[in-house]
Amino acid sequence: MTLVTDVRLRRVLDSRGNATVEADVLTEEGGFGRAAAPSGASTGEYEAIELPAAEAIAKAREDAIPRLVGEVHAGNQREVDAALAAADGTDDFSGIGANSAVAISMAAAKAGASVTGAPLYQHLGGTFRGNTFPIPLGNIVGGGEHAADATDIQEFLAAPVGAPSVSEAIFANAAVHAKVHDILIERDEPCGKGDEGAWAPSIDDAEAFEIVDEATKAVADEVGFEIRFGLDVAAAEMYDEDEGGYVYSDQVRSTEEQVEYIADLVREYDLKYVEDPLDEDDYEGFADLTEQVGDRTLVCGDDLFVTNTDRLGEGIQQGAANSILIKPNQIGTLSDAFDAIELAVENAYGHVVSHRSGETTDATIAHLAVATDAPFIKTGAVAGERTAKLNELIRIEDNAV
Ligand SMILES: C=C(OP(=O)(O)O)C(=O)O
Ligand SMILES: [Mg+2]
């Protein structure tokens, strides 16, 4: 019923104005799915390989499409993704590009869902999925690789942990974003934005902590539920062995100092979430920090794990982190992302489904988060390509998809 009859690929724009891959998958019975690959800026060293969009499309047309059309069923995700892996022939999708692979994989899932008439989250999660919704982590202030001349820490993320519904959580994050704007205006700070729609003022990290703390508390008082905040330190981008550690604007911190610094921040600001607090090769540092504060905060591996079961397995063995970021394009297919989620869940690691800094209006990750009962989703607070996912979550909650 869901035999693939055509796969069409094209270059489209992403939110940074770069070319990315969009895929259409067509099936018997009129099934149709369309999806586009996102793209990172602070990419992990161990991620699957994104090729220039035109090259990824050419390679996929030559090697992958003949293995898909008339050969696999869009309703059978593992069959689709195995064909993509076989067509690629490498262990990092450098053959056809992880951007072609993930776009086709997600488009196939949508085509499979369209034939059955089930919403994508139900097609992916099954009718016996749980009944939870992810808490959205909203990027409020940021710098690092996502904005020049702003904070060293890449993302300050609002975490509306007490929200009674996903829509109230989403509106709370938008209110925190607006509150930070008010505070920046009061302080006479410029209000430019970074790649993900977060404010990117030329302030130091200490001032950003002060402002985000004030804004989350003020909005929590207004809405009447708990809002905490968290960080994506993206520390691999700061780490420089030759410089002796983590290079901040005003100092260099050794690994021990970095662990201490982050642990102190968790305690001082009661942080709910800390992503990539250490370099992507430093399992030991992650384990040390997790031992110190893992009982009170999520220590999350993004560049550390890159949605990869081998790297997550190593982390589980060493006690490094207690949660994993899930970015399908880091690993290439939805099946690979599901494998990482399954391994995480089996080992009581939380999973946080995530956007990339370069995005389109594709909303697949909203469905993926709901399908897998993800405790959190990280997909910005404002900006059209971010609100595409947030509004889809609201529609899912409202049974309107
Ligand atoms: C979303 C992120 O940024 P990028 O897509 O640039 O890796 C991140 O680091 O978590
Ligand atoms: Mg990250």
mmCIF file of C-alpha atoms and ligand atoms in Angstrom:
data_model
loop_
_atom_site.group_PDB
_atom_site.id
_atom_site.type_symbol
_atom_site.label_atom_id
_atom_site.label_comp_id
_atom_site.label_asym_id
_atom_site.label_seq_id
_atom_site.Cartn_x
_atom_site.Cartn_y
_atom_site.Cartn_z
ATOM 1 C CA MET A 1 0.000 0.000 0.000
ATOM 2 C CA THR A 2 2.842 2.406 0.710
ATOM 3 C CA LEU A 3 5.259 1.297 -2.010
ATOM 4 C CA VAL A 4 7.390 4.301 -2.958
ATOM 5 C CA THR A 5 6.644 5.404 -6.513
ATOM 6 C CA ASP A 6 8.729 8.576 -6.721
ATOM 7 C CA VAL A 7 11.278 10.600 -4.751
ATOM 8 C CA ARG A 8 11.895 14.207 -5.767
ATOM 9 C CA LEU A 9 14.672 16.344 -4.359
ATOM 10 C CA ARG A 10 15.275 20.077 -4.635
ATOM 11 C CA ARG A 11 17.329 22.881 -3.099
ATOM 12 C CA VAL A 12 15.355 25.235 -0.862
ATOM 13 C CA LEU A 13 16.369 28.039 1.494
ATOM 14 C CA ASP A 14 16.984 27.534 5.185
ATOM 15 C CA SER A 15 16.593 30.212 7.862
ATOM 16 C CA ARG A 16 20.177 31.437 7.384
ATOM 17 C CA GLY A 17 19.606 31.819 3.663
ATOM 18 C CA ASN A 18 21.699 28.767 2.842
ATOM 19 C CA ALA A 19 20.627 26.018 0.457
ATOM 20 C CA THR A 20 19.289 22.849 2.018
ATOM 21 C CA VAL A 21 17.697 19.638 0.738
ATOM 22 C CA GLU A 22 13.923 19.216 0.495
ATOM 23 C CA ALA A 23 12.500 15.789 -0.347
ATOM 24 C CA ASP A 24 9.086 14.699 -1.604
ATOM 25 C CA VAL A 25 8.189 11.017 -1.279
ATOM 26 C CA LEU A 26 5.193 9.696 -3.243
ATOM 27 C CA THR A 27 3.604 6.283 -2.836
ATOM 28 C CA GLU A 28 0.893 4.064 -4.235
ATOM 29 C CA GLU A 29 -2.552 4.999 -2.965
ATOM 30 C CA GLY A 30 -1.614 8.670 -3.318
ATOM 31 C CA GLY A 31 0.646 8.875 -0.278
ATOM 32 C CA PHE A 32 2.726 12.030 -0.064
ATOM 33 C CA GLY A 33 5.327 13.371 2.358
ATOM 34 C CA ARG A 34 7.589 16.403 2.197
ATOM 35 C CA ALA A 35 10.467 17.230 4.553
ATOM 36 C CA ALA A 36 13.593 19.383 4.612
ATOM 37 C CA ALA A 37 16.971 18.924 6.277
ATOM 38 C CA PRO A 38 18.077 21.369 8.964
ATOM 39 C CA SER A 39 21.716 22.419 9.374
ATOM 40 C CA GLY A 40 23.985 23.124 12.362
ATOM 41 C CA ALA A 41 26.581 25.872 12.921
ATOM 42 C CA SER A 42 28.113 24.587 16.158
ATOM 43 C CA THR A 43 28.329 21.087 14.738
ATOM 44 C CA GLY A 44 29.887 18.204 16.639
ATOM 45 C CA GLU A 45 33.042 16.609 15.301
ATOM 46 C CA TYR A 46 31.388 13.177 15.231
ATOM 47 C CA GLU A 47 28.184 14.085 13.410
ATOM 48 C CA ALA A 48 27.080 12.477 10.159
ATOM 49 C CA ILE A 49 28.341 14.468 7.192
ATOM 50 C CA GLU A 50 26.289 17.156 5.498
ATOM 51 C CA LEU A 51 27.293 17.677 1.861
ATOM 52 C CA PRO A 52 26.669 20.884 -0.115
ATOM 53 C CA ALA A 53 22.968 20.652 -1.017
ATOM 54 C CA ALA A 54 23.499 20.352 -4.779
ATOM 55 C CA GLU A 55 26.059 17.585 -4.309
ATOM 56 C CA ALA A 56 23.908 15.725 -1.774
ATOM 57 C CA ILE A 57 20.992 15.830 -4.216
ATOM 58 C CA ALA A 58 23.086 14.620 -7.148
ATOM 59 C CA LYS A 59 24.529 11.737 -5.124
ATOM 60 C CA ALA A 60 21.143 10.732 -3.747
ATOM 61 C CA ARG A 61 19.588 10.820 -7.216
ATOM 62 C CA GLU A 62 22.300 8.554 -8.507
ATOM 63 C CA ASP A 63 22.674 6.114 -5.606
ATOM 64 C CA ALA A 64 19.619 6.239 -3.344
ATOM 65 C CA ILE A 65 16.550 6.885 -5.451
ATOM 66 C CA PRO A 66 16.995 3.703 -7.563
ATOM 67 C CA ARG A 67 17.023 1.702 -4.301
ATOM 68 C CA LEU A 68 13.840 3.361 -3.078
ATOM 69 C CA VAL A 69 11.442 3.716 -6.012
ATOM 70 C CA GLY A 70 9.490 0.519 -6.541
ATOM 71 C CA GLU A 71 11.634 -1.153 -3.881
ATOM 72 C CA VAL A 72 10.643 -0.003 -0.383
ATOM 73 C CA HIS A 73 7.489 0.921 1.499
ATOM 74 C CA ALA A 74 7.171 4.336 3.106
ATOM 75 C CA GLY A 75 5.107 2.765 5.879
ATOM 76 C CA ASN A 76 8.087 0.602 6.822
ATOM 77 C CA GLN A 77 10.563 3.143 8.160
ATOM 78 C CA ARG A 78 13.304 0.619 8.885
ATOM 79 C CA GLU A 79 13.133 -0.642 5.293
ATOM 80 C CA VAL A 80 13.427 2.899 3.925
ATOM 81 C CA ASP A 81 16.294 3.804 6.228
ATOM 82 C CA ALA A 82 18.162 0.543 5.580
ATOM 83 C CA ALA A 83 17.963 1.285 1.851
ATOM 84 C CA LEU A 84 19.362 4.768 2.463
ATOM 85 C CA ALA A 85 22.234 3.339 4.506
ATOM 86 C CA ALA A 86 22.974 0.695 1.864
ATOM 87 C CA ALA A 87 22.896 3.306 -0.905
ATOM 88 C CA ASP A 88 25.250 5.500 1.075
ATOM 89 C CA GLY A 89 27.738 2.747 1.882
ATOM 90 C CA THR A 90 29.647 4.668 4.584
ATOM 91 C CA ASP A 91 29.211 4.880 8.353
ATOM 92 C CA ASP A 92 28.728 8.652 8.399
ATOM 93 C CA PHE A 93 26.455 9.284 5.396
ATOM 94 C CA SER A 94 29.268 11.019 3.553
ATOM 95 C CA GLY A 95 28.218 9.110 0.410
ATOM 96 C CA ILE A 96 24.834 10.712 -0.230
ATOM 97 C CA GLY A 97 24.994 13.338 2.539
ATOM 98 C CA ALA A 98 23.146 13.210 5.855
ATOM 99 C CA ASN A 99 21.085 16.122 4.554
ATOM 100 C CA SER A 100 19.679 14.061 1.671
ATOM 101 C CA ALA A 101 19.270 11.031 3.935
ATOM 102 C CA VAL A 102 17.373 12.817 6.701
ATOM 103 C CA ALA A 103 15.120 14.719 4.308
ATOM 104 C CA ILE A 104 14.140 11.480 2.518
ATOM 105 C CA SER A 105 13.775 9.559 5.786
ATOM 106 C CA MET A 106 11.427 12.169 7.296
ATOM 107 C CA ALA A 107 9.487 12.630 4.047
ATOM 108 C CA ALA A 108 8.960 8.858 3.842
ATOM 109 C CA ALA A 109 7.561 8.838 7.386
ATOM 110 C CA LYS A 110 5.104 11.567 6.431
ATOM 111 C CA ALA A 111 4.132 9.692 3.250
ATOM 112 C CA GLY A 112 3.555 6.502 5.253
ATOM 113 C CA ALA A 113 1.387 8.408 7.722
ATOM 114 C CA SER A 114 -0.582 10.072 4.941
ATOM 115 C CA VAL A 115 -1.652 6.736 3.454
ATOM 116 C CA THR A 116 -3.023 5.499 6.775
ATOM 117 C CA GLY A 117 -4.495 8.904 7.610
ATOM 118 C CA ALA A 118 -2.856 8.875 11.051
ATOM 119 C CA PRO A 119 -1.124 11.995 12.340
ATOM 120 C CA LEU A 120 2.643 11.676 12.045
ATOM 121 C CA TYR A 121 3.208 11.462 15.823
ATOM 122 C CA GLN A 122 0.820 8.502 16.008
ATOM 123 C CA HIS A 123 2.345 6.808 12.962
ATOM 124 C CA LEU A 124 5.774 7.110 14.627
ATOM 125 C CA GLY A 125 4.739 6.463 18.235
ATOM 126 C CA GLY A 126 1.859 4.029 17.852
ATOM 127 C CA THR A 127 -1.490 4.196 19.492
ATOM 128 C CA PHE A 128 -0.054 3.053 22.834
ATOM 129 C CA ARG A 129 2.451 5.877 23.127
ATOM 130 C CA GLY A 130 2.293 7.676 26.477
ATOM 131 C CA ASN A 131 0.124 10.647 27.152
ATOM 132 C CA THR A 132 2.767 13.255 27.867
ATOM 133 C CA PHE A 133 3.888 16.405 26.078
ATOM 134 C CA PRO A 134 7.428 17.723 25.976
ATOM 135 C CA ILE A 135 8.381 20.832 27.913
ATOM 136 C CA PRO A 136 9.724 23.343 25.367
ATOM 137 C CA LEU A 137 13.163 24.769 26.101
ATOM 138 C CA GLY A 138 13.073 28.266 24.605
ATOM 139 C CA ASN A 139 16.231 30.028 23.484
ATOM 140 C CA ILE A 140 16.053 33.515 25.041
ATOM 141 C CA VAL A 141 19.590 34.958 24.965
ATOM 142 C CA GLY A 142 22.468 33.576 22.984
ATOM 143 C CA GLY A 143 25.856 34.002 21.418
ATOM 144 C CA GLY A 144 28.671 31.559 20.737
ATOM 145 C CA GLU A 145 28.628 30.358 17.136
ATOM 146 C CA HIS A 146 25.058 31.660 16.678
ATOM 147 C CA ALA A 147 25.796 35.387 17.054
ATOM 148 C CA ALA A 148 28.970 37.463 16.863
ATOM 149 C CA ASP A 149 29.982 39.762 19.716
ATOM 150 C CA ALA A 150 27.453 38.352 22.219
ATOM 151 C CA THR A 151 27.628 35.948 25.184
ATOM 152 C CA ASP A 152 30.275 33.201 25.358
ATOM 153 C CA ILE A 153 27.644 30.671 26.405
ATOM 154 C CA GLN A 154 25.708 29.729 23.270
ATOM 155 C CA GLU A 155 22.152 29.546 24.675
ATOM 156 C CA PHE A 156 20.218 30.670 27.756
ATOM 157 C CA LEU A 157 17.015 28.593 27.644
ATOM 158 C CA ALA A 158 13.755 29.187 29.486
ATOM 159 C CA ALA A 159 12.311 25.970 30.954
ATOM 160 C CA PRO A 160 8.646 26.357 31.993
ATOM 161 C CA VAL A 161 8.635 23.159 34.061
ATOM 162 C CA GLY A 162 5.433 23.952 35.940
ATOM 163 C CA ALA A 163 3.242 24.751 32.937
ATOM 164 C CA PRO A 164 -0.063 22.886 33.001
ATOM 165 C CA SER A 165 -0.115 22.464 29.210
ATOM 166 C CA VAL A 166 2.248 22.645 26.289
ATOM 167 C CA SER A 167 0.541 25.746 24.889
ATOM 168 C CA GLU A 168 0.881 27.594 28.202
ATOM 169 C CA ALA A 169 4.543 26.586 28.278
ATOM 170 C CA ILE A 170 5.076 27.902 24.749
ATOM 171 C CA PHE A 171 3.414 31.249 25.512
ATOM 172 C CA ALA A 172 5.402 31.524 28.749
ATOM 173 C CA ASN A 173 8.655 31.184 26.799
ATOM 174 C CA ALA A 174 7.528 33.887 24.395
ATOM 175 C CA ALA A 175 6.716 36.088 27.396
ATOM 176 C CA VAL A 176 10.199 35.525 28.848
ATOM 177 C CA HIS A 177 11.661 36.459 25.465
ATOM 178 C CA ALA A 178 9.590 39.688 25.487
ATOM 179 C CA LYS A 179 10.532 40.429 29.119
ATOM 180 C CA VAL A 180 14.228 40.146 28.313
ATOM 181 C CA HIS A 181 13.675 42.649 25.522
ATOM 182 C CA ASP A 182 12.133 45.097 28.029
ATOM 183 C CA ILE A 183 15.087 44.674 30.381
ATOM 184 C CA LEU A 184 17.610 45.171 27.577
ATOM 185 C CA ILE A 185 15.843 48.375 26.508
ATOM 186 C CA GLU A 186 15.868 49.614 30.129
ATOM 187 C CA ARG A 187 19.598 48.923 30.270
ATOM 188 C CA ASP A 188 20.212 50.642 26.948
ATOM 189 C CA GLU A 189 21.549 47.483 25.369
ATOM 190 C CA PRO A 190 21.174 46.861 21.614
ATOM 191 C CA CYS A 191 18.582 44.198 20.760
ATOM 192 C CA GLY A 192 19.854 42.236 17.768
ATOM 193 C CA LYS A 193 19.010 38.560 17.409
ATOM 194 C CA GLY A 194 21.053 35.438 16.730
ATOM 195 C CA ASP A 195 20.395 32.564 14.342
ATOM 196 C CA GLU A 196 17.629 31.033 16.447
ATOM 197 C CA GLY A 197 15.751 34.245 17.270
ATOM 198 C CA ALA A 198 17.295 34.658 20.722
ATOM 199 C CA TRP A 199 18.470 38.115 21.793
ATOM 200 C CA ALA A 200 22.188 38.548 21.115
ATOM 201 C CA PRO A 201 23.293 41.619 23.064
ATOM 202 C CA SER A 202 26.968 42.509 23.582
ATOM 203 C CA ILE A 203 26.855 41.669 27.263
ATOM 204 C CA ASP A 204 28.952 39.271 29.258
ATOM 205 C CA ASP A 205 27.675 35.948 30.571
ATOM 206 C CA ALA A 206 27.309 37.281 34.131
ATOM 207 C CA GLU A 207 24.911 40.004 32.980
ATOM 208 C CA ALA A 208 22.975 37.503 30.855
ATOM 209 C CA PHE A 209 22.464 35.302 33.930
ATOM 210 C CA GLU A 210 21.175 38.310 35.863
ATOM 211 C CA ILE A 211 18.740 39.310 33.087
ATOM 212 C CA VAL A 212 17.398 35.830 32.312
ATOM 213 C CA ASP A 213 16.990 35.090 36.022
ATOM 214 C CA GLU A 214 15.021 38.326 36.486
ATOM 215 C CA ALA A 215 12.873 37.693 33.396
ATOM 216 C CA THR A 216 12.004 34.072 34.218
ATOM 217 C CA LYS A 217 11.052 35.012 37.788
ATOM 218 C CA ALA A 218 8.905 37.946 36.628
ATOM 219 C CA VAL A 219 7.034 35.848 34.062
ATOM 220 C CA ALA A 220 6.622 32.966 36.545
ATOM 221 C CA ASP A 221 4.930 35.416 38.931
ATOM 222 C CA GLU A 222 2.651 36.615 36.127
ATOM 223 C CA VAL A 223 1.598 33.174 34.850
ATOM 224 C CA GLY A 224 1.524 31.463 38.246
ATOM 225 C CA PHE A 225 3.699 28.429 37.477
ATOM 226 C CA GLU A 226 7.348 27.529 37.840
ATOM 227 C CA ILE A 227 9.752 28.647 35.115
ATOM 228 C CA ARG A 228 13.391 27.731 35.506
ATOM 229 C CA PHE A 229 16.163 28.165 32.983
ATOM 230 C CA GLY A 230 19.090 26.270 31.539
ATOM 231 C CA LEU A 231 22.062 26.528 29.215
ATOM 232 C CA ASP A 232 23.633 25.151 26.109
ATOM 233 C CA VAL A 233 27.256 25.965 26.864
ATOM 234 C CA ALA A 234 28.421 24.418 23.549
ATOM 235 C CA ALA A 235 31.755 24.034 25.288
ATOM 236 C CA ALA A 236 33.416 22.133 22.439
ATOM 237 C CA GLU A 237 33.438 25.440 20.556
ATOM 238 C CA MET A 238 35.355 27.073 23.427
ATOM 239 C CA TYR A 239 37.794 24.295 24.150
ATOM 240 C CA ASP A 240 41.352 24.843 22.976
ATOM 241 C CA GLU A 241 43.960 22.429 24.236
ATOM 242 C CA ASP A 242 46.830 24.759 23.259
ATOM 243 C CA GLU A 243 45.274 27.549 25.329
ATOM 244 C CA GLY A 244 44.929 25.207 28.313
ATOM 245 C CA GLY A 245 41.158 24.805 28.397
ATOM 246 C CA TYR A 246 37.921 26.699 27.849
ATOM 247 C CA VAL A 247 38.477 30.116 26.313
ATOM 248 C CA TYR A 248 36.039 32.753 27.596
ATOM 249 C CA SER A 249 36.225 36.457 26.702
ATOM 250 C CA ASP A 250 37.831 37.324 30.019
ATOM 251 C CA GLN A 251 39.683 34.164 31.043
ATOM 252 C CA VAL A 252 40.661 30.578 30.257
ATOM 253 C CA ARG A 253 39.248 27.859 32.526
ATOM 254 C CA SER A 254 40.977 24.497 32.982
ATOM 255 C CA THR A 255 38.756 21.391 32.890
ATOM 256 C CA GLU A 256 38.597 21.286 36.696
ATOM 257 C CA GLU A 257 37.694 24.984 36.800
ATOM 258 C CA GLN A 258 35.053 24.480 34.124
ATOM 259 C CA VAL A 259 33.398 21.652 36.090
ATOM 260 C CA GLU A 260 33.459 23.791 39.221
ATOM 261 C CA TYR A 261 32.135 26.858 37.370
ATOM 262 C CA ILE A 262 29.192 24.972 35.861
ATOM 263 C CA ALA A 263 28.376 23.179 39.126
ATOM 264 C CA ASP A 264 28.348 26.552 40.913
ATOM 265 C CA LEU A 265 26.013 28.013 38.253
ATOM 266 C CA VAL A 266 23.640 25.044 38.630
ATOM 267 C CA ARG A 267 23.473 25.647 42.369
ATOM 268 C CA GLU A 268 23.313 29.459 42.249
ATOM 269 C CA TYR A 269 20.588 29.696 39.579
ATOM 270 C CA ASP A 270 18.904 26.339 40.234
ATOM 271 C CA LEU A 271 19.454 25.510 36.567
ATOM 272 C CA LYS A 272 17.139 22.847 35.189
ATOM 273 C CA TYR A 273 19.298 21.966 32.208
ATOM 274 C CA VAL A 274 22.946 22.115 31.155
ATOM 275 C CA GLU A 275 23.876 20.994 27.652
ATOM 276 C CA ASP A 276 27.437 20.376 26.500
ATOM 277 C CA PRO A 277 29.137 21.884 29.560
ATOM 278 C CA LEU A 278 32.405 20.212 28.534
ATOM 279 C CA ASP A 279 34.292 19.304 25.382
ATOM 280 C CA GLU A 280 32.911 16.608 23.077
ATOM 281 C CA ASP A 281 35.812 14.245 23.904
ATOM 282 C CA ASP A 282 35.658 14.685 27.658
ATOM 283 C CA TYR A 283 33.484 11.823 28.955
ATOM 284 C CA GLU A 284 35.370 12.003 32.236
ATOM 285 C CA GLY A 285 34.598 15.674 32.798
ATOM 286 C CA PHE A 286 30.935 15.011 31.971
ATOM 287 C CA ALA A 287 30.907 12.136 34.487
ATOM 288 C CA ASP A 288 32.504 14.317 37.152
ATOM 289 C CA LEU A 289 29.925 17.080 36.682
ATOM 290 C CA THR A 290 27.052 14.561 36.526
ATOM 291 C CA GLU A 291 28.194 13.086 39.813
ATOM 292 C CA GLN A 292 28.178 16.536 41.398
ATOM 293 C CA VAL A 293 24.878 17.942 40.112
ATOM 294 C CA GLY A 294 23.154 15.192 38.126
ATOM 295 C CA ASP A 295 20.601 14.678 40.894
ATOM 296 C CA ARG A 296 19.303 18.232 40.496
ATOM 297 C CA THR A 297 19.711 19.083 36.832
ATOM 298 C CA LEU A 298 19.739 17.510 33.400
ATOM 299 C CA VAL A 299 23.294 17.226 32.122
ATOM 300 C CA CYS A 300 22.758 16.766 28.399
ATOM 301 C CA GLY A 301 25.129 15.526 25.707
ATOM 302 C CA ASP A 302 24.754 17.083 22.268
ATOM 303 C CA ASP A 303 28.161 17.255 20.581
ATOM 304 C CA LEU A 304 29.220 14.535 23.057
ATOM 305 C CA PHE A 305 26.700 11.949 21.802
ATOM 306 C CA VAL A 306 25.646 13.280 18.366
ATOM 307 C CA THR A 307 22.527 11.041 18.504
ATOM 308 C CA ASN A 308 24.865 8.065 18.076
ATOM 309 C CA THR A 309 24.246 4.809 19.988
ATOM 310 C CA ASP A 310 27.963 3.942 20.174
ATOM 311 C CA ARG A 311 28.828 7.267 21.738
ATOM 312 C CA LEU A 312 25.786 7.144 24.033
ATOM 313 C CA GLY A 313 26.749 3.588 25.078
ATOM 314 C CA GLU A 314 30.191 4.861 26.075
ATOM 315 C CA GLY A 315 28.583 7.685 28.047
ATOM 316 C CA ILE A 316 26.254 5.292 29.858
ATOM 317 C CA GLN A 317 29.227 3.127 30.831
ATOM 318 C CA GLN A 318 31.138 6.079 32.216
ATOM 319 C CA GLY A 319 28.178 7.835 33.866
ATOM 320 C CA ALA A 320 28.700 10.820 31.577
ATOM 321 C CA ALA A 321 25.573 13.047 31.464
ATOM 322 C CA ASN A 322 22.049 11.898 32.287
ATOM 323 C CA SER A 323 20.317 12.972 29.077
ATOM 324 C CA ILE A 324 20.890 13.131 25.335
ATOM 325 C CA LEU A 325 19.990 15.658 22.668
ATOM 326 C CA ILE A 326 18.300 14.055 19.658
ATOM 327 C CA LYS A 327 18.936 15.676 16.285
ATOM 328 C CA PRO A 328 17.971 13.337 13.427
ATOM 329 C CA ASN A 329 20.350 15.022 10.982
ATOM 330 C CA GLN A 330 23.301 14.325 13.281
ATOM 331 C CA ILE A 331 22.900 10.630 12.590
ATOM 332 C CA GLY A 332 21.116 10.570 9.215
ATOM 333 C CA THR A 333 17.777 8.756 9.575
ATOM 334 C CA LEU A 334 14.736 8.522 11.816
ATOM 335 C CA SER A 335 15.514 4.845 12.518
ATOM 336 C CA ASP A 336 18.954 5.791 13.846
ATOM 337 C CA ALA A 337 17.401 8.552 15.959
ATOM 338 C CA PHE A 338 14.851 6.065 17.346
ATOM 339 C CA ASP A 339 17.669 3.643 18.225
ATOM 340 C CA ALA A 340 19.387 6.387 20.230
ATOM 341 C CA ILE A 341 16.123 7.247 21.992
ATOM 342 C CA GLU A 342 15.468 3.596 22.832
ATOM 343 C CA LEU A 343 18.928 3.132 24.306
ATOM 344 C CA ALA A 344 18.528 6.338 26.303
ATOM 345 C CA VAL A 345 15.128 5.341 27.687
ATOM 346 C CA GLU A 346 16.357 1.840 28.617
ATOM 347 C CA ASN A 347 19.114 3.453 30.668
ATOM 348 C CA ALA A 348 17.004 6.180 32.281
ATOM 349 C CA TYR A 349 18.643 8.926 30.243
ATOM 350 C CA GLY A 350 16.176 11.667 29.339
ATOM 351 C CA HIS A 351 15.952 12.584 25.667
ATOM 352 C CA VAL A 352 15.562 16.110 24.367
ATOM 353 C CA VAL A 353 14.455 16.360 20.738
ATOM 354 C CA SER A 354 16.103 19.350 19.096
ATOM 355 C CA HIS A 355 16.092 21.706 16.146
ATOM 356 C CA ARG A 356 19.289 23.001 14.523
ATOM 357 C CA SER A 357 20.376 26.618 14.261
ATOM 358 C CA GLY A 358 19.654 26.497 10.514
ATOM 359 C CA GLU A 359 16.032 25.432 10.087
ATOM 360 C CA THR A 360 13.064 25.429 7.738
ATOM 361 C CA THR A 361 9.374 25.385 8.608
ATOM 362 C CA ASP A 362 9.492 21.565 8.650
ATOM 363 C CA ALA A 363 7.786 20.458 11.873
ATOM 364 C CA THR A 364 8.782 16.773 11.978
ATOM 365 C CA ILE A 365 10.620 17.150 15.295
ATOM 366 C CA ALA A 366 7.419 18.257 17.048
ATOM 367 C CA HIS A 367 5.864 14.915 16.063
ATOM 368 C CA LEU A 368 9.020 12.998 16.950
ATOM 369 C CA ALA A 369 9.047 14.496 20.445
ATOM 370 C CA VAL A 370 5.380 13.643 21.070
ATOM 371 C CA ALA A 371 5.713 10.186 19.488
ATOM 372 C CA THR A 372 8.561 9.223 21.824
ATOM 373 C CA ASP A 373 7.244 10.898 24.998
ATOM 374 C CA ALA A 374 10.292 13.149 25.098
ATOM 375 C CA PRO A 375 10.416 15.039 28.389
ATOM 376 C CA PHE A 376 11.780 18.125 26.573
ATOM 377 C CA ILE A 377 11.957 19.651 23.115
ATOM 378 C CA LYS A 378 14.425 22.382 22.216
ATOM 379 C CA THR A 379 13.135 24.443 19.344
ATOM 380 C CA GLY A 380 13.533 28.126 20.096
ATOM 381 C CA ALA A 381 11.009 30.598 21.469
ATOM 382 C CA VAL A 382 10.229 32.871 18.522
ATOM 383 C CA ALA A 383 11.046 33.218 14.750
ATOM 384 C CA GLY A 384 8.965 31.616 11.997
ATOM 385 C CA GLU A 385 10.997 28.465 11.522
ATOM 386 C CA ARG A 386 10.886 27.915 15.330
ATOM 387 C CA THR A 387 7.199 28.771 15.778
ATOM 388 C CA ALA A 388 6.421 26.288 12.982
ATOM 389 C CA LYS A 389 7.347 23.520 15.450
ATOM 390 C CA LEU A 390 5.828 25.221 18.494
ATOM 391 C CA ASN A 391 2.518 25.854 16.744
ATOM 392 C CA GLU A 392 2.490 22.252 15.544
ATOM 393 C CA LEU A 393 2.802 21.138 19.192
ATOM 394 C CA ILE A 394 -0.186 23.325 20.035
ATOM 395 C CA ARG A 395 -2.141 21.713 17.183
ATOM 396 C CA ILE A 396 -1.173 18.215 18.330
ATOM 397 C CA GLU A 397 -2.321 19.053 21.849
ATOM 398 C CA ASP A 398 -5.573 20.348 20.348
ATOM 399 C CA ASN A 399 -6.048 17.166 18.248
ATOM 400 C CA ALA A 400 -5.985 19.398 15.187
ATOM 401 C CA VAL A 401 -3.447 17.609 12.979
HETATM 402 C C1 LIG B 1 20.956 23.716 18.089
HETATM 403 C C2 LIG B 1 22.277 23.815 18.279
HETATM 404 O O1 LIG B 1 23.060 24.477 17.426
HETATM 405 P P1 LIG B 1 23.601 23.925 16.026
HETATM 406 O O2 LIG B 1 22.419 23.498 15.245
HETATM 407 O O3 LIG B 1 24.306 25.111 15.441
HETATM 408 O O4 LIG B 1 24.513 22.768 16.329
HETATM 409 C C3 LIG B 1 22.930 23.206 19.445
HETATM 410 O O5 LIG B 1 24.148 23.301 19.583
HETATM 411 O O6 LIG B 1 22.270 22.574 20.255
HETATM 412 MG MG MG B 2 23.987 22.107 21.567
#
